[in-house]
């Protein structure tokens, strides 16, 4: 028997995750100076983390020899204040929201289980489900990237455990409506997971609806608006009955002690959050106005650019040679070959992006 036969077939069938390119990778490949490269391919906060978060990390560094709280209680308390929901409906997670997804899949999915995914969207929903023996069922979004509510409902079977919807959606940046979400949760038997990773940049959130529906889960992260991508902090807002079960399946101590204090401090820094939001609002408008291709309206900290009739890979290659890292969306299921996702940067970075597209 080959050693590879020891690996579960569910894992062998998974296509590797495709991350955004790193500065080091591009500097080496194109013989560029790293300090001349701008990284706008992973939807990070270019302003960096909250100063309060940095101060909290330094102040607690000497305690890393001690295990953190098993249930991330300090962070859960800070999240509760931030979102206005009770602690018995909140779970902290690491690494990032991906950890929340893995915990839910471990809790819910067994061979034969199905999950419904509205595509194109974040690929980790599929990866996590497959890794746990689940079968993804894909429902393509409409041409304008709005969700197809009727088709999503029709895709649910007795085997469906979860439906995944990202709002604002990655990579398209658009949000679904409250009417659409209510129609789904009221007419399906499965759990509905709404990924609100980019909600701080949007004009709506569905957190309060968790009080009304016992099959709705909201996932969030501190990687985007709060600038803590390197600490990998996520959280979930879910019905109290589900939290009880989730805590049985979730990994204990999965949020580090440094992440607990940094995350709690970041959530309290309203000034830094407002600066980040304002930078994104101004940058979105600038890129939409001046990139010389079709740019979709966005509620996130990125915009989606359609460069058809040319291919995304050719435009991305052109930009990389200028030291501009953006995201070729070809690897997103059902995204086609002409879409590019661009993270909002500083005013100077955004100008460089516009010049790069304009010179193609």
XYZ file of C-alpha atoms in Angstrom:
360
model
C 0.000 0.000 0.000
C 1.319 3.440 -0.923
C 1.728 5.887 1.925
C -0.660 8.256 0.148
C -3.390 5.631 0.504
C -3.388 6.385 4.223
C -4.872 9.807 3.492
C -8.652 10.064 3.534
C -10.057 10.120 -0.011
C -12.006 13.268 0.911
C -8.702 15.088 1.445
C -7.025 13.739 -1.690
C -9.935 15.058 -3.760
C -9.532 18.645 -2.536
C -7.872 21.175 -4.817
C -5.212 23.139 -2.904
C -6.267 26.521 -1.526
C -4.954 29.392 -3.648
C -3.804 32.288 -1.415
C -2.944 35.782 -2.537
C 0.634 36.350 -3.651
C 3.198 37.613 -1.148
C 5.546 40.586 -1.490
C 8.584 38.328 -1.089
C 7.377 36.017 -3.850
C 6.843 38.854 -6.315
C 10.064 40.673 -5.420
C 12.077 37.542 -6.181
C 10.219 36.611 -9.359
C 10.335 40.059 -10.988
C 13.598 41.331 -9.467
C 11.809 44.180 -7.715
C 12.645 45.937 -4.463
C 10.234 44.717 -1.786
C 9.638 48.250 -0.517
C 8.372 49.282 -3.962
C 5.678 46.598 -4.081
C 2.110 47.219 -2.936
C 0.062 44.234 -1.762
C -3.600 44.673 -2.614
C -4.569 41.074 -3.233
C -5.676 39.753 0.170
C -8.122 42.386 1.471
C -5.903 43.370 4.401
C -6.161 46.719 6.184
C -3.315 48.808 4.772
C -3.507 51.154 7.786
C -2.379 48.295 10.002
C -3.718 47.347 13.430
C -5.125 49.541 16.151
C -2.438 51.127 18.369
C -4.484 49.876 21.317
C -4.137 46.319 20.019
C -0.372 46.673 19.704
C -0.113 48.075 23.217
C -2.186 45.209 24.589
C -0.001 42.630 22.842
C 3.190 44.075 24.268
C 1.679 44.363 27.723
C 0.714 40.687 27.811
C 3.687 39.162 25.992
C 5.200 37.965 29.252
C 2.160 35.766 29.886
C 2.486 33.514 26.836
C 3.801 30.673 28.998
C 0.247 30.365 30.396
C -2.623 28.769 28.470
C -5.371 31.188 27.387
C -8.961 30.703 28.500
C -10.423 27.573 26.923
C -13.541 29.375 25.693
C -12.013 32.759 24.728
C -14.211 34.302 27.411
C -12.493 37.711 27.476
C -12.877 38.099 23.731
C -16.476 36.884 23.800
C -17.262 39.567 26.380
C -15.704 42.278 24.176
C -17.560 40.994 21.109
C -20.815 41.001 23.055
C -20.394 44.713 23.781
C -19.397 45.463 20.203
C -22.295 43.675 18.465
C -24.935 44.092 21.181
C -25.692 40.390 21.499
C -25.599 38.181 24.634
C -22.492 36.142 25.384
C -24.388 32.851 25.267
C -24.861 33.438 21.517
C -21.197 34.218 20.727
C -18.150 32.022 20.193
C -14.566 33.135 19.591
C -12.523 31.206 17.059
C -9.064 30.725 15.716
C -7.516 30.535 13.249
C -9.786 33.306 12.041
C -13.249 32.590 10.712
C -11.798 29.481 9.082
C -11.600 27.964 12.559
C -15.285 28.671 13.088
C -16.107 26.962 9.789
C -13.997 23.936 10.701
C -15.706 23.661 14.082
C -19.152 23.807 12.517
C -18.261 21.260 9.859
C -16.868 18.901 12.489
C -20.094 19.343 14.433
C -22.496 18.875 11.520
C -20.923 17.032 8.610
C -20.541 13.310 8.060
C -20.219 11.309 4.818
C -23.393 11.856 2.817
C -24.061 15.314 4.250
C -24.489 18.194 1.813
C -23.774 21.904 1.982
C -25.183 24.477 -0.438
C -22.783 27.183 -1.616
C -23.664 30.294 -3.619
C -20.845 30.852 -6.144
C -18.533 32.523 -7.009
C -17.498 32.991 -3.406
C -14.894 32.250 -0.736
C -13.453 28.807 -1.437
C -12.930 27.647 2.144
C -16.593 26.718 2.579
C -16.062 23.952 0.038
C -12.670 22.908 1.416
C -13.877 22.593 4.992
C -16.994 20.658 4.004
C -15.068 18.231 1.787
C -12.424 17.652 4.467
C -15.176 16.423 6.776
C -16.768 14.126 4.203
C -19.459 16.519 3.021
C -20.638 17.081 -0.535
C -20.847 20.676 -1.781
C -23.803 21.649 -3.965
C -23.092 24.782 -5.973
C -25.702 27.354 -6.957
C -24.414 30.022 -9.299
C -25.265 33.631 -8.601
C -27.063 35.782 -11.148
C -25.104 37.749 -13.749
C -25.036 40.789 -11.439
C -23.776 38.534 -8.592
C -27.038 38.745 -6.656
C -28.071 35.471 -5.040
C -30.598 33.233 -6.762
C -32.979 32.731 -3.844
C -35.297 30.249 -5.544
C -32.457 28.085 -6.814
C -30.845 28.071 -3.367
C -34.088 26.868 -1.813
C -34.493 24.202 -4.500
C -30.954 22.924 -3.847
C -31.757 21.993 -0.240
C -32.499 18.316 0.356
C -32.953 16.110 3.403
C -29.162 15.666 3.381
C -28.403 19.403 3.513
C -26.864 20.538 6.792
C -25.655 24.048 5.921
C -26.073 26.815 3.362
C -23.222 29.303 2.914
C -23.762 32.891 1.774
C -21.116 35.611 1.926
C -22.483 39.148 2.387
C -20.762 41.341 1.291
C -19.669 38.615 -1.078
C -16.063 37.779 -1.815
C -15.060 38.455 -4.599
C -17.999 40.506 -5.959
C -18.456 42.891 -2.998
C -22.265 43.034 -3.075
C -24.628 42.388 -0.152
C -27.889 40.496 -0.153
C -31.071 42.085 1.175
C -32.850 41.345 4.435
C -35.866 40.198 2.437
C -33.739 37.639 0.614
C -32.205 36.315 3.817
C -35.547 36.051 5.605
C -36.970 34.173 2.645
C -34.154 31.658 2.878
C -34.058 31.008 6.626
C -37.837 30.745 6.799
C -38.082 28.216 3.979
C -35.157 25.829 4.416
C -34.600 23.086 6.958
C -30.826 23.489 7.174
C -28.653 25.999 9.005
C -27.847 29.189 7.079
C -24.356 30.619 7.561
C -23.896 34.273 6.576
C -20.257 35.322 6.268
C -19.973 38.975 7.314
C -16.181 39.250 7.086
C -16.506 42.638 5.375
C -19.561 43.962 7.184
C -17.790 46.944 8.771
C -17.564 48.435 5.277
C -21.196 47.698 4.369
C -24.513 49.458 4.936
C -26.257 46.498 6.593
C -25.719 43.618 8.981
C -27.976 40.690 9.837
C -26.749 40.087 13.384
C -30.054 41.026 15.039
C -31.895 38.386 13.003
C -30.149 35.649 14.994
C -32.577 36.594 17.786
C -35.470 35.648 15.489
C -34.265 32.477 13.782
C -32.861 29.344 15.350
C -31.168 28.263 12.099
C -29.124 31.410 11.361
C -25.396 31.826 12.049
C -23.298 34.931 11.428
C -19.545 34.558 10.956
C -17.136 37.457 11.378
C -13.414 38.193 11.543
C -10.975 40.730 12.945
C -8.677 40.246 9.954
C -10.189 42.928 7.722
C -11.486 46.169 9.233
C -9.516 45.666 12.461
C -6.196 44.903 10.777
C -5.407 41.748 12.755
C -5.054 39.247 9.888
C -1.773 37.958 11.305
C -3.404 37.027 14.613
C -6.184 34.985 12.964
C -9.169 35.933 15.117
C -12.741 35.141 14.153
C -16.066 34.799 15.892
C -19.536 33.449 15.395
C -22.973 34.675 16.451
C -25.430 31.805 16.680
C -28.528 30.613 18.557
C -27.771 29.716 22.170
C -28.794 26.083 21.613
C -26.183 25.743 18.886
C -23.386 27.324 20.917
C -23.829 24.608 23.549
C -23.252 21.932 20.921
C -20.523 23.871 19.110
C -18.418 24.150 22.253
C -18.322 20.348 22.410
C -16.834 20.114 18.916
C -14.690 23.248 18.896
C -10.985 23.060 19.738
C -10.289 24.370 23.258
C -7.676 27.125 23.704
C -7.974 27.928 19.984
C -7.525 31.698 20.429
C -4.080 32.573 21.765
C -3.635 34.747 24.848
C -2.027 37.500 22.755
C -4.893 37.361 20.258
C -7.455 37.554 23.073
C -6.114 40.814 24.458
C -5.325 42.338 21.065
C -8.756 41.484 19.702
C -10.527 42.875 22.730
C -8.529 46.109 22.515
C -9.129 46.476 18.766
C -12.887 46.138 19.219
C -12.814 49.065 21.645
C -10.875 51.397 19.331
C -13.677 53.226 17.541
C -11.344 55.904 16.182
C -9.128 53.447 14.306
C -12.158 51.648 12.899
C -13.643 54.916 11.640
C -10.349 55.850 9.943
C -10.274 52.495 8.202
C -13.881 52.791 7.075
C -13.400 56.303 5.741
C -10.263 55.296 3.830
C -12.191 52.450 2.212
C -15.201 54.594 1.300
C -13.016 57.199 -0.394
C -10.806 54.618 -2.076
C -13.718 52.583 -3.418
C -15.204 55.622 -5.092
C -11.864 56.613 -6.586
C -11.179 53.180 -8.056
C -14.734 52.884 -9.393
C -14.444 56.289 -11.035
C -10.986 55.923 -12.577
C -10.130 52.291 -13.349
C -10.720 52.110 -17.143
C -12.648 48.832 -17.064
C -15.987 47.711 -15.654
C -15.878 48.043 -11.859
C -18.714 46.565 -9.814
C -20.297 48.452 -6.939
C -18.928 47.154 -3.649
C -19.846 47.102 0.030
C -16.451 45.664 1.009
C -12.845 46.852 1.263
C -12.179 45.790 -2.318
C -13.635 46.232 -5.789
C -14.152 43.667 -8.521
C -12.891 44.623 -11.974
C -13.986 42.929 -15.199
C -11.254 43.319 -17.815
C -13.023 41.416 -20.618
C -12.464 40.853 -23.457
C -8.895 40.331 -22.209
C -8.045 37.772 -19.548
C -7.396 38.531 -15.897
C -4.100 36.646 -15.895
C -2.665 38.953 -18.564
C -3.671 42.139 -16.768
C -2.455 40.756 -13.423
C 0.898 39.884 -14.992
C 1.145 43.443 -16.317
C 0.408 44.833 -12.844
C 2.828 42.471 -11.086
C 5.673 43.684 -13.267
C 4.915 47.152 -11.889
C 4.951 45.900 -8.317
C 1.165 45.818 -7.864
C -0.268 42.654 -6.312
C -3.998 42.153 -6.956
C -6.087 38.975 -7.055
C -6.756 37.064 -10.251
C -10.193 35.553 -9.563
C -9.835 32.724 -12.079
C -9.396 30.262 -9.197
C -12.850 31.164 -7.821
C -15.420 28.604 -8.949
C -17.803 30.092 -11.558
C -15.906 33.396 -11.722
C -14.697 33.060 -15.297
C -11.364 34.331 -16.638
C -11.741 38.111 -16.726
C -12.286 39.161 -13.098
C -9.726 40.828 -10.826
C -10.235 41.743 -7.166
C -8.434 44.844 -5.925
C -8.112 45.665 -2.220
C -8.610 49.327 -1.334
C -5.283 50.913 -0.452
C -4.044 54.324 0.570
C -4.653 57.254 -1.765
C -1.129 56.886 -3.145
C -1.525 53.143 -3.675
C -4.893 53.610 -5.373
C -3.360 56.068 -7.833
C -0.677 53.518 -8.671
C -3.398 50.921 -9.285
C -5.301 53.236 -11.647
C -2.093 54.052 -13.541
C -1.335 50.348 -13.795
C -4.709 49.461 -15.277
C -4.616 52.525 -17.539
C -1.262 51.503 -19.005
C -2.395 48.040 -20.052
